[in-house]
GROMACS .gro file of C-alpha atoms in nm:
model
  437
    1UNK     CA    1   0.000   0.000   0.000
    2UNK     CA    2   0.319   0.204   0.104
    3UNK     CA    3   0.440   0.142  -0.261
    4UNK     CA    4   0.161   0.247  -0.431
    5UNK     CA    5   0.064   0.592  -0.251
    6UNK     CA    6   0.400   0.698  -0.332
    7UNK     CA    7   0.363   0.616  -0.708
    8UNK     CA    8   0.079   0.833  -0.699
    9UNK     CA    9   0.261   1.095  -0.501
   10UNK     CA   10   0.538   1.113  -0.790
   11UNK     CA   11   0.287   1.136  -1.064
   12UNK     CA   12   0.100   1.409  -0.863
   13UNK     CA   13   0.415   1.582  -0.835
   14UNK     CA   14   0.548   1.530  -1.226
   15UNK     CA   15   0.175   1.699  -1.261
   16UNK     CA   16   0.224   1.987  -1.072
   17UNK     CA   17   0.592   2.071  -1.256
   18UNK     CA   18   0.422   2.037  -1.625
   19UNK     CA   19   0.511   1.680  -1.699
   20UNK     CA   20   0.208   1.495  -1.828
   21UNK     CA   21   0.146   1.180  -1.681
   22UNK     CA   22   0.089   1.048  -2.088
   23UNK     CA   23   0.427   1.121  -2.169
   24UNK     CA   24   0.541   0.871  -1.853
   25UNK     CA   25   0.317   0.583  -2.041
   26UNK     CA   26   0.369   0.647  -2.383
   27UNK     CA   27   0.518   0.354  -2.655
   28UNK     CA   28   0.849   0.354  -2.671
   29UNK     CA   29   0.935   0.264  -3.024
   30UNK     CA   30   0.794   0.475  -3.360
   31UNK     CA   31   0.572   0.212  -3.416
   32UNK     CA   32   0.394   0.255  -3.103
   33UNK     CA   33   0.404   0.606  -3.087
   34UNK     CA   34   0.259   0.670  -3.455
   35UNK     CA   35  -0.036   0.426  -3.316
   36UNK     CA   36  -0.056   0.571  -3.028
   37UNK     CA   37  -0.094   0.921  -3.229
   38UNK     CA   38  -0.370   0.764  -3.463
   39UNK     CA   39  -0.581   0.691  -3.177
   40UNK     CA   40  -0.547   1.011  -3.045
   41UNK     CA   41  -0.643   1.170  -3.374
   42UNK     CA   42  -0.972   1.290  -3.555
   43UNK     CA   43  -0.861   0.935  -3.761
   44UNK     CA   44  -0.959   0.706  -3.454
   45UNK     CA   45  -1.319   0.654  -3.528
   46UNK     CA   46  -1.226   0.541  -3.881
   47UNK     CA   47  -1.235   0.171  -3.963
   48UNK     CA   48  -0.884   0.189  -4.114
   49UNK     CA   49  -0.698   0.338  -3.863
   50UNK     CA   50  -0.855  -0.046  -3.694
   51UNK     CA   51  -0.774  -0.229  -3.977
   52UNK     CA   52  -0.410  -0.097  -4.008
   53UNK     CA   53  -0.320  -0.155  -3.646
   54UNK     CA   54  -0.502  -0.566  -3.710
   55UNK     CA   55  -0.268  -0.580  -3.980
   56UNK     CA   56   0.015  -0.482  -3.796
   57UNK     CA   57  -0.070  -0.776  -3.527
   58UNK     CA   58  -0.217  -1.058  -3.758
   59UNK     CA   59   0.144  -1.086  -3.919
   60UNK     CA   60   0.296  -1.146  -3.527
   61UNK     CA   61   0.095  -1.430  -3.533
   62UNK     CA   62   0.144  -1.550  -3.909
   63UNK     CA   63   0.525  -1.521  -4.043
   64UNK     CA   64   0.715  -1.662  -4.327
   65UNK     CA   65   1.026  -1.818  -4.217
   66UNK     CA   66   1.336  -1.778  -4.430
   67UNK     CA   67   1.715  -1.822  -4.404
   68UNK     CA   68   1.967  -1.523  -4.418
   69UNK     CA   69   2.083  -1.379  -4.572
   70UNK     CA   70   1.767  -1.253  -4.744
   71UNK     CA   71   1.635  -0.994  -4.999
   72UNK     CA   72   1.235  -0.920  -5.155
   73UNK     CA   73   1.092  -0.681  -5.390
   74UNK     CA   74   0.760  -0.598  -5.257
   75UNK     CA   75   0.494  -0.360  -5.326
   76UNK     CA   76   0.265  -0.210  -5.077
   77UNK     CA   77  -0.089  -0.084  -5.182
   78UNK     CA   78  -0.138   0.244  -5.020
   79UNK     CA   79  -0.527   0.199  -5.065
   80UNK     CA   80  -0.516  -0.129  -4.827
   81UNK     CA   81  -0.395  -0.141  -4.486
   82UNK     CA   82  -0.079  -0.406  -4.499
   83UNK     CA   83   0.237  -0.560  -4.359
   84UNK     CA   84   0.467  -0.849  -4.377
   85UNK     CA   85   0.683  -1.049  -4.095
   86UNK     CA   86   0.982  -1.249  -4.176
   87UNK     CA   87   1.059  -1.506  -3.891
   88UNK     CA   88   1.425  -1.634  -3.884
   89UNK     CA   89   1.755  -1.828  -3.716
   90UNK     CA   90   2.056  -1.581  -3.599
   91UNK     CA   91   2.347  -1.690  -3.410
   92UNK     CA   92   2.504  -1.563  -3.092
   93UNK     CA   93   2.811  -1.284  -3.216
   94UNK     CA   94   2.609  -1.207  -3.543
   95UNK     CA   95   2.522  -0.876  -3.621
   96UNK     CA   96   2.188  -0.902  -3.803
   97UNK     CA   97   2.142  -0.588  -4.039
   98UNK     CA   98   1.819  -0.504  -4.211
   99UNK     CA   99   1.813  -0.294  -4.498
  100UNK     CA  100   1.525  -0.118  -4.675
  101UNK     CA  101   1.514   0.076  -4.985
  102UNK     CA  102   1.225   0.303  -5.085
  103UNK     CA  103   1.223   0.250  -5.490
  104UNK     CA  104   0.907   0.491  -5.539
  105UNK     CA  105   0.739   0.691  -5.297
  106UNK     CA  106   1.068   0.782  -5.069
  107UNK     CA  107   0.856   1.013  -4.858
  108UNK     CA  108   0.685   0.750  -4.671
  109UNK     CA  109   0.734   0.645  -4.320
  110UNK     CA  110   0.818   0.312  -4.228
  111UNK     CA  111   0.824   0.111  -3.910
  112UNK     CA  112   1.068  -0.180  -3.886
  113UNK     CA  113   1.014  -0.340  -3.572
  114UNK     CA  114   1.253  -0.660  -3.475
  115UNK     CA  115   1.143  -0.916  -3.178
  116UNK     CA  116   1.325  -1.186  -3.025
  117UNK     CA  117   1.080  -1.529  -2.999
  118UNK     CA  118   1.126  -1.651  -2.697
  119UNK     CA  119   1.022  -2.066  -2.524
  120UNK     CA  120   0.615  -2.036  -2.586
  121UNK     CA  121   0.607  -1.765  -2.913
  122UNK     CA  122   0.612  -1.466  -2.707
  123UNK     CA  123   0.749  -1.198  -2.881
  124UNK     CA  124   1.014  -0.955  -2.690
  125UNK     CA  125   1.050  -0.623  -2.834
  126UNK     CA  126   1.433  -0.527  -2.906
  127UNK     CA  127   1.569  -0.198  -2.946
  128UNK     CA  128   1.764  -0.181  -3.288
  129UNK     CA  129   2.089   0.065  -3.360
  130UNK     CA  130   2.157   0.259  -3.687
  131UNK     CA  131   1.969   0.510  -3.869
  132UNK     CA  132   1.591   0.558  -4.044
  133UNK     CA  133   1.609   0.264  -4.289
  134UNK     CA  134   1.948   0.093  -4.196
  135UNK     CA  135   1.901  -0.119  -3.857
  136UNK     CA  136   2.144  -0.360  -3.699
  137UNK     CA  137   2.137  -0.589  -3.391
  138UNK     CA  138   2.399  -0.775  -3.228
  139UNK     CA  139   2.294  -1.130  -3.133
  140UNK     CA  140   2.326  -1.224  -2.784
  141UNK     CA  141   2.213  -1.551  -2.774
  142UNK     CA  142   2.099  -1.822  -3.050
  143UNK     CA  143   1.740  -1.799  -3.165
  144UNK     CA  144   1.495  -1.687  -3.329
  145UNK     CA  145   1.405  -1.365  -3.421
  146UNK     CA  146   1.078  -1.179  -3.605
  147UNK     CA  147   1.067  -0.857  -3.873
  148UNK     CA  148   0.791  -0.651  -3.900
  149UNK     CA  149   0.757  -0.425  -4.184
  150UNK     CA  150   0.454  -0.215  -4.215
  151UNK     CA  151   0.434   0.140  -4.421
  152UNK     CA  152   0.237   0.453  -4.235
  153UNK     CA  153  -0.113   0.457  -4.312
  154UNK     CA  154  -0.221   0.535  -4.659
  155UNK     CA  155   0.125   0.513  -4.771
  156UNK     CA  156   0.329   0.245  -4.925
  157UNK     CA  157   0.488   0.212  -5.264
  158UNK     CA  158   0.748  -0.033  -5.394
  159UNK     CA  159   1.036  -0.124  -5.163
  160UNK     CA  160   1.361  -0.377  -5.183
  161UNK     CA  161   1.437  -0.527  -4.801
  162UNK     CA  162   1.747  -0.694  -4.709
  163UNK     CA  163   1.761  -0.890  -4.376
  164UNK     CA  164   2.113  -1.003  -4.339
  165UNK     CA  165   2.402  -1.072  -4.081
  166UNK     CA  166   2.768  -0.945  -4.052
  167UNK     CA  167   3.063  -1.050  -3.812
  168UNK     CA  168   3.081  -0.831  -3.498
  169UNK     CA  169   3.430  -0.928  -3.457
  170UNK     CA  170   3.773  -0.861  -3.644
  171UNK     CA  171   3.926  -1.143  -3.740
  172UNK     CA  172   4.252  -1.226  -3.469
  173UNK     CA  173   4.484  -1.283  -3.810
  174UNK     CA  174   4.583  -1.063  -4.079
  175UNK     CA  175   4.473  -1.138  -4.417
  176UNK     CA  176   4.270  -1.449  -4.287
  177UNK     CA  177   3.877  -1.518  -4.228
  178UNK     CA  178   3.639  -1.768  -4.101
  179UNK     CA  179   3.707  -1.972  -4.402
  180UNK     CA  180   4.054  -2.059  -4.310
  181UNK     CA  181   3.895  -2.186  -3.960
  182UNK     CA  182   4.053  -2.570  -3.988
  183UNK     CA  183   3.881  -2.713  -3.650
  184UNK     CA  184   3.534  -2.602  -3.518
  185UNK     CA  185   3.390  -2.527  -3.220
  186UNK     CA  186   3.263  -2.917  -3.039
  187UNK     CA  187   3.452  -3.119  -3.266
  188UNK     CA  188   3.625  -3.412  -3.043
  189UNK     CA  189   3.924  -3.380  -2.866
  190UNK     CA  190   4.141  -3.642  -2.612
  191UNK     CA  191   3.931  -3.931  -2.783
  192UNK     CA  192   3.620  -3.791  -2.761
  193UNK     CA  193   3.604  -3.749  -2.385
  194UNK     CA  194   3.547  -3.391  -2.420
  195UNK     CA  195   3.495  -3.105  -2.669
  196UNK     CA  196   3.698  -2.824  -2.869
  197UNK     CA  197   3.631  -2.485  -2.701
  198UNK     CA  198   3.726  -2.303  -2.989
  199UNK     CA  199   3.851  -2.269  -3.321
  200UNK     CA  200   4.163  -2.359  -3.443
  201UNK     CA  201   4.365  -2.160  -3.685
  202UNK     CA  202   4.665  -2.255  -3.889
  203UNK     CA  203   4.930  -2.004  -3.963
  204UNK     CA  204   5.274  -1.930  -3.992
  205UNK     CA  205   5.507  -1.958  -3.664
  206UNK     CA  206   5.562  -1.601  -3.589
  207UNK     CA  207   5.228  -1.466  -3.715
  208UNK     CA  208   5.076  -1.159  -3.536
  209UNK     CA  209   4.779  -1.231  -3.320
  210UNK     CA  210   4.594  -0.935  -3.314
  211UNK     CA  211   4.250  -0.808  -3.063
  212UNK     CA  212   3.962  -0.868  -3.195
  213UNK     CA  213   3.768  -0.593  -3.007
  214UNK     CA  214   3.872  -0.324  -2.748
  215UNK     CA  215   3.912  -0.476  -2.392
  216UNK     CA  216   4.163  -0.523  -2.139
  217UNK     CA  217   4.446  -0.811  -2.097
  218UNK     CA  218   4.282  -0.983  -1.799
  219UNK     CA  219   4.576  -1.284  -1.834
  220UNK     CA  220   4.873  -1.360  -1.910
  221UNK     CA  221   5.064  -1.739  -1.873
  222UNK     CA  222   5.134  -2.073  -1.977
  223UNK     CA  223   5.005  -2.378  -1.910
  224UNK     CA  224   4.950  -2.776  -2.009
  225UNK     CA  225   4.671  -2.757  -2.245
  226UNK     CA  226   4.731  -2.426  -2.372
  227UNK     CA  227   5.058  -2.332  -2.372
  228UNK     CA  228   5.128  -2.035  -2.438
  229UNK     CA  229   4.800  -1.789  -2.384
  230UNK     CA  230   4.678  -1.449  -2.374
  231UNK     CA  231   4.289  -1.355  -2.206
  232UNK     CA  232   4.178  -1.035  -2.330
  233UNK     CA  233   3.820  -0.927  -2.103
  234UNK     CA  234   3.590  -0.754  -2.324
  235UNK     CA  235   3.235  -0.650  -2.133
  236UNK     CA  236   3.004  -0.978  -2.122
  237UNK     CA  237   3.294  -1.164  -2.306
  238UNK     CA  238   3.706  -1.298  -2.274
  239UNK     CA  239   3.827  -1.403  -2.547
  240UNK     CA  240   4.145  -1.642  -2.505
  241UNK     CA  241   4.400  -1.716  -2.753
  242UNK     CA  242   4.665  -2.012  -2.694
  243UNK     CA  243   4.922  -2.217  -2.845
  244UNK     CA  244   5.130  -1.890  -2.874
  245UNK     CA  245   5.509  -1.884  -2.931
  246UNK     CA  246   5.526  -1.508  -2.796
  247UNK     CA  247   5.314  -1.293  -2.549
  248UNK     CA  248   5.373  -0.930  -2.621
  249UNK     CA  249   5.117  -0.747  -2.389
  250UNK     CA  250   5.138  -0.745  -1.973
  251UNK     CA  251   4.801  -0.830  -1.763
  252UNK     CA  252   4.610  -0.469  -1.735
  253UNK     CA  253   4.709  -0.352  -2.099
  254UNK     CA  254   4.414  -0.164  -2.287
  255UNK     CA  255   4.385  -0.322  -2.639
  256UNK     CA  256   4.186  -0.157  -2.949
  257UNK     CA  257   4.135  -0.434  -3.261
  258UNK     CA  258   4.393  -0.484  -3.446
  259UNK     CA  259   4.661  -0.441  -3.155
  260UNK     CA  260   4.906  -0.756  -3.171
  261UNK     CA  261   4.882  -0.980  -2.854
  262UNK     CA  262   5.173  -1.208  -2.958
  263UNK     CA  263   5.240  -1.417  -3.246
  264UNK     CA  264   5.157  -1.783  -3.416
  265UNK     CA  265   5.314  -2.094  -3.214
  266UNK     CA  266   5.213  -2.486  -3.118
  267UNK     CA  267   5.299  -2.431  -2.724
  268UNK     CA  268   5.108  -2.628  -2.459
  269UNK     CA  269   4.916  -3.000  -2.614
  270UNK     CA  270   4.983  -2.890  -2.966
  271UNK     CA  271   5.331  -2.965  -2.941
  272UNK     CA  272   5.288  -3.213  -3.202
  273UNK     CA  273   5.048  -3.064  -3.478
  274UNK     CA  274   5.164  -2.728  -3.713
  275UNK     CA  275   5.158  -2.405  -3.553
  276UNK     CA  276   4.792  -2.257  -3.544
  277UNK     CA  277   4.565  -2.032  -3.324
  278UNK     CA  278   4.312  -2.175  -3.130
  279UNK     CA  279   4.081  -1.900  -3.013
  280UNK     CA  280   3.767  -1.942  -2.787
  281UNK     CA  281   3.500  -1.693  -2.693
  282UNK     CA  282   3.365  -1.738  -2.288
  283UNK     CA  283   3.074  -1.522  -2.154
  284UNK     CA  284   3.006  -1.440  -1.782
  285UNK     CA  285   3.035  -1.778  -1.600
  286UNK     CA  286   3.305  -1.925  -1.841
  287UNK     CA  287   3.053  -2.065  -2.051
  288UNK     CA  288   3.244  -2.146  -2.449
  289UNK     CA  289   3.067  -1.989  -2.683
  290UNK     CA  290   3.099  -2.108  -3.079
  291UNK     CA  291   3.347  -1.792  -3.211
  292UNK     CA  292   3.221  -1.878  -3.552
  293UNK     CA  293   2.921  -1.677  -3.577
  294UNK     CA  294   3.121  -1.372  -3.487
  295UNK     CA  295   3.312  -1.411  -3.742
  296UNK     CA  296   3.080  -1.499  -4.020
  297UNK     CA  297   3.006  -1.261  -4.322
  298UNK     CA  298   2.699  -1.348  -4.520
  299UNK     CA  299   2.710  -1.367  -4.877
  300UNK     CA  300   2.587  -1.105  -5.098
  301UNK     CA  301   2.288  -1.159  -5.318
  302UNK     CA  302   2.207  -0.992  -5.625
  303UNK     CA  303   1.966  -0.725  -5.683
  304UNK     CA  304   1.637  -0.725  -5.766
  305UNK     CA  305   1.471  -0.646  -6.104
  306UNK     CA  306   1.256  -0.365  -6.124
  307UNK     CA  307   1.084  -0.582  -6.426
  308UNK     CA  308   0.923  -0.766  -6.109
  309UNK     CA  309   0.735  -0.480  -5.999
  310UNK     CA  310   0.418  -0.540  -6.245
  311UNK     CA  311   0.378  -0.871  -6.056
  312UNK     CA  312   0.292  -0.716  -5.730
  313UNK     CA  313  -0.064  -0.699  -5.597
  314UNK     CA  314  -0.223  -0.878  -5.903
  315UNK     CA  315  -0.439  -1.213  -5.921
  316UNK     CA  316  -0.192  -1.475  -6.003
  317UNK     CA  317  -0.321  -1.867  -6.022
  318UNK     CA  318  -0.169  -2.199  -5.966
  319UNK     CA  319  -0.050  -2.391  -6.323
  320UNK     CA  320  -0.015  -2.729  -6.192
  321UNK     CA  321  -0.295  -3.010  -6.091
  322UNK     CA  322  -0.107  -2.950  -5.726
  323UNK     CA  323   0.147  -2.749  -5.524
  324UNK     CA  324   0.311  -2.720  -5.195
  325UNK     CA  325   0.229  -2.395  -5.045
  326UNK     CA  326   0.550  -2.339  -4.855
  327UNK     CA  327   0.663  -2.104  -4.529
  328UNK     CA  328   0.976  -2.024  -4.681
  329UNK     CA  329   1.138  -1.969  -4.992
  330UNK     CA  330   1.307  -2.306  -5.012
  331UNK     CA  331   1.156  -2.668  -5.059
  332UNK     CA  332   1.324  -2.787  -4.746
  333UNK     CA  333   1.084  -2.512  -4.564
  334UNK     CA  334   0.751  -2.696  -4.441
  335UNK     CA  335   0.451  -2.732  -4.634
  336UNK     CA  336   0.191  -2.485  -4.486
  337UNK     CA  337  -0.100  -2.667  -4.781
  338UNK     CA  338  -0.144  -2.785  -5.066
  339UNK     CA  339  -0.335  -2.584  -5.330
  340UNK     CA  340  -0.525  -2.715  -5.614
  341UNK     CA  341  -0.506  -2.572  -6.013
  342UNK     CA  342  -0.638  -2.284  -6.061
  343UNK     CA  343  -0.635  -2.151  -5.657
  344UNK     CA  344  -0.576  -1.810  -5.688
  345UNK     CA  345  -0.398  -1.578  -5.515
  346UNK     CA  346  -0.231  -1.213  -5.487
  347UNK     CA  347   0.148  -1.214  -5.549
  348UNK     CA  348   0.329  -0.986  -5.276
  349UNK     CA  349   0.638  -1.021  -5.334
  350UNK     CA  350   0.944  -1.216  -5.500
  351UNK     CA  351   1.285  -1.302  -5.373
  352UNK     CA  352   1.527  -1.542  -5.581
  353UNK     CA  353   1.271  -1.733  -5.828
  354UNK     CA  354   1.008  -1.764  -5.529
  355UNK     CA  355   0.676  -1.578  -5.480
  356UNK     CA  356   0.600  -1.450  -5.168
  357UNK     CA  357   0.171  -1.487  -5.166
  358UNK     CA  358  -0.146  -1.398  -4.979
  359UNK     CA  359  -0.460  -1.631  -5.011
  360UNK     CA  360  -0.789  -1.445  -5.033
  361UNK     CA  361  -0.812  -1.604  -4.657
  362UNK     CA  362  -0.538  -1.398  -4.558
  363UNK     CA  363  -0.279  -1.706  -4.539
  364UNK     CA  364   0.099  -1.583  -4.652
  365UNK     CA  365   0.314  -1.830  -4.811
  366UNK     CA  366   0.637  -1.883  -5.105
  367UNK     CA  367   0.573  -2.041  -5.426
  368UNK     CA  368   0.787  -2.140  -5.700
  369UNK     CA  369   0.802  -1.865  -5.971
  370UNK     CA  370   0.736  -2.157  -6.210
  371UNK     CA  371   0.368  -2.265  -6.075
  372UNK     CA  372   0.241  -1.948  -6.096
  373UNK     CA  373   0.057  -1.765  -6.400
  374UNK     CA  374  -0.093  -1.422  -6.418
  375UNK     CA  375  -0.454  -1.430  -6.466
  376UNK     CA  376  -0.467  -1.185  -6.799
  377UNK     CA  377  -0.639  -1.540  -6.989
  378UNK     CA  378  -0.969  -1.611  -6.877
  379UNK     CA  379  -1.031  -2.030  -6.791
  380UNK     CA  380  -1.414  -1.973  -6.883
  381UNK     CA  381  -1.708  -1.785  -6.949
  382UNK     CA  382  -1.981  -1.841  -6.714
  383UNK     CA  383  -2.319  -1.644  -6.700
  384UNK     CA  384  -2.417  -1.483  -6.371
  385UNK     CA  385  -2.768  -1.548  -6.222
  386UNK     CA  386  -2.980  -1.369  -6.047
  387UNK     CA  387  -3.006  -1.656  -5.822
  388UNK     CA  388  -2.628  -1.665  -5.781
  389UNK     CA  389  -2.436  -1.623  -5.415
  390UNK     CA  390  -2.201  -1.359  -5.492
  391UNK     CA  391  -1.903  -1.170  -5.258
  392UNK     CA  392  -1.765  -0.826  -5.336
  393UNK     CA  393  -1.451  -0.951  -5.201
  394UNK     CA  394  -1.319  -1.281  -4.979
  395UNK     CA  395  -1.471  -1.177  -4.624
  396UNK     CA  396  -1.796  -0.972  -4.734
  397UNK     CA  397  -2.118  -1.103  -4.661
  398UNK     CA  398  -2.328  -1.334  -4.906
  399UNK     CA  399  -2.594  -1.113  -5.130
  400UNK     CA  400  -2.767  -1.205  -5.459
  401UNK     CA  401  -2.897  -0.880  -5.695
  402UNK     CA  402  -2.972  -0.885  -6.042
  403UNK     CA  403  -2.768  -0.562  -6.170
  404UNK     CA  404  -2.451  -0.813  -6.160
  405UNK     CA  405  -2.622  -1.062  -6.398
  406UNK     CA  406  -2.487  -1.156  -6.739
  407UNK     CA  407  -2.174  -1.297  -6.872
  408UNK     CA  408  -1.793  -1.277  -6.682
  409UNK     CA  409  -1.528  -1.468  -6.734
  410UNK     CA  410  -1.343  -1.719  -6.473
  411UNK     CA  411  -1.000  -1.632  -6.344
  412UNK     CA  412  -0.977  -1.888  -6.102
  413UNK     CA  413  -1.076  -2.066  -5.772
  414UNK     CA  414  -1.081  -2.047  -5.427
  415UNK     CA  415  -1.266  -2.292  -5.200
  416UNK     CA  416  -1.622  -2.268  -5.301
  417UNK     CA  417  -1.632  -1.941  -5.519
  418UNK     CA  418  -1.490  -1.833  -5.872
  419UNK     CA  419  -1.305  -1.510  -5.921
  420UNK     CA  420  -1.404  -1.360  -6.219
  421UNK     CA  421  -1.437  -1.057  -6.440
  422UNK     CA  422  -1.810  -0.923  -6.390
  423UNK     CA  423  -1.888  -0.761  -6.805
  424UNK     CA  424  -1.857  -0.396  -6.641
  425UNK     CA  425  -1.462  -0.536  -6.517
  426UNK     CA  426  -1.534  -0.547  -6.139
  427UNK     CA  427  -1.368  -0.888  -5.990
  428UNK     CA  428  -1.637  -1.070  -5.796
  429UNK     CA  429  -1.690  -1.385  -5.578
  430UNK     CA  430  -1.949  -1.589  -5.737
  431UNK     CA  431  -2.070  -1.926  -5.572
  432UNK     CA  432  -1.915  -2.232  -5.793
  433UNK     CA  433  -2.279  -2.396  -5.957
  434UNK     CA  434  -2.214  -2.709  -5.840
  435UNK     CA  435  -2.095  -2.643  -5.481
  436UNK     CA  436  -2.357  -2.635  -5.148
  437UNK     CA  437  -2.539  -2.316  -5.057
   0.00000   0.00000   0.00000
């Protein structure tokens, strides 16, 4: 009770010097403030200010998974509330970096938002460095990680997004990189009794071992396994090189990257193998930690065609008799359904010979490039009844009226109702003839 009477106390007293008590509970990230500032606004009555801030959470709940590094041309409609979520793997010591580039309308606003998934799918908001439309995170820990993209209301336009990782580490030898790593982190060692705490890598004897980040030379000895070593703390990490064949530094030194530590040797158990580096990453608690995915660079991926761009937002349909509706843009991502010939669909985006879709049930998921067909030839012609169940669009209500009557041709399918091409060129929803009422 004690507690809460003085809570009050300080927001009575915040009141009284001009701070107002909704600046103490406002969002903290864009994204939350522009909402916050919709609701606030002459807008908040509107059904689309609702329907943007649904979007916004119905893609939390509904992501495509891919593998990074990865890059999509997408199109936004500015006339429909919309946003996408990309859920994927990161390791600890990667730097993930997200890129976005605004290819037509570069005035608009948009929020990228990046959450950490923790055990149960709950979603934990992370703050992420850099500026408007360049973000990157370091990786703390393994796991998984969601992207949010989402334009400002009434805005959108074509965009290119690239959701990648660099190393957050220099590498501890000159004119060498992860790809000269020989032995990995957990590979077996003494017979398989225990596991390699590191990396190993080979050099010449005399090679400069350089700092891989600023810190402070917490160690300096020799011993059985390692020989040789020199333990550089670093914040939440020490990093601890061994084998050497010289230590140059002293214990309380203040080391910037780059900064030689000592040089290449086979000191300590590797007595017997070529001279190499074997360097090992340890957080708080001298837990090992895999230096590989500080290291790591991801590969670049070429750019997208602007060609693509008349793909975006329009009715595409299924070729074959049957495809695998997929997650991610890969067949080894899981099968999400399987849709029939002649399902149709709204093409989002495309990323490396894959379609990023949306059902007309709101489902997101990749396709081949290769199953896919615009729907510019009609299947059919059908006439329209009076009597006939039609939809304005997927989630409208059931009506019949005779002003719709007459002939339209058949795009495609979806569950129990055609798409087609009404004679005046509105798209309607008309109840297949032979399916149930």
């Amino acid at each position: 009770m004690k507690n809460i009477s003085l809570y009050v106390l300080v927001i009575l007293c915040l009141s009284c010097q001009g701070t107002k008590i909704e600046q103490l509970l406002r969002p903290s990230s864009p994204y939350g403030r522009y909402l916050q500032g919709l609701k606030a606004s002459d807008l908040k009555n509107y059904s689309m200010v609702r329907e943007w801030e649904e979007a916004g959470k119905r893609v939390l709940a509904d992501s495509n998974q891919v593998e990074l590094p990865y890059k999509e041309l997408t199109r936004f409609d500015p006339a429909e509330p919309e946003a996408a979520s990309f859920l994927f793997s990161a390791s600890e010591g990667q730097k993930i970096t997200v890129d976005l580039k605004l290819l037509s309308d570069t005035s608009a606003t948009w929020f990228i938002d990046l959450f950490e998934v923790k055990e149960g799918g709950e979603l934990e908001e992370l703050k992420i460095e850099g500026e408007k439309y360049t973000s990157k995170y370091p990786v703390k820990s393994g796991d998984k990680f969601l992207l949010r993209l989402q334009p400002e209301l009434l805005r959108g336009g074509l965009v290119e997004l690239s959701i990648s990782y660099t190393p957050s580490l220099s590498f501890p030898l000159l004119e060498k990189s992860y790809l000269n790593i020989a032995s990995f982190f957990g590979d077996p060692r003494a017979g398989g009794r225990r596991q390699h705490e590191g990396v190993d890598i080979f050099a010449a004897r005399g090679t400069p071992v350089l700092a891989v980040r600023e810190g402070r030379v917490s160690r300096v000895g020799n011993n059985r396994l390692g020989g040789k070593i020199v333990r550089i703390s670093s914040g939440r990490y020490f990093f601890y090189y061994a084998h050497l064949d010289s230590q140059l530094v002293a214990v309380g030194t203040k080391v910037k990257p780059g900064d030689t530590l000592g040089t290449v040797g086979n000191t300590g158990n590797a007595r017997t193998t070529a001279p190499h580096l074997h360097f090992g990453i340890y957080a708080t608690g001298w837990k090992s930690v895999d230096p590989l995915g500080f290291f790591q660079k991801a590969p670049e991926l070429p750019g997208s065609s602007m060609a693509d761009s008349v793909l975006f937002s329009n009715w595409a349909r299924v070729k074959p008799a049957l495809v695998n509706l997929r997650q991610g843009p890969s067949t080894r991502s899981m099968i999400l359904d399987k849709l029939e010939k002649q399902a149709v669909f709204r093409i989002m985006g495309k990323t490396q010979g894959w379609l990023r879709i949306r059902l007309p049930d709101e489902r997101q998921g990749f396709l081949a490039e290769n199953l896919v067909e615009l729907v510019e030839t009609p299947l059919e012609q059908r006439t329209i009844q009076p009597s006939d169940f039609l939809k304005v669009n997927w989630w409208s209500p059931v009506f019949q009226h005779s002003s719709f009557s007459g002939k339209a041709e058949v795009l495609g399918s979806f569950g129990q109702f055609d798409l087609v091409a009404a004679a005046n060129g509105i798209h309607l929803w008309v109840k297949k003839q032979d399916s149930p009422v």
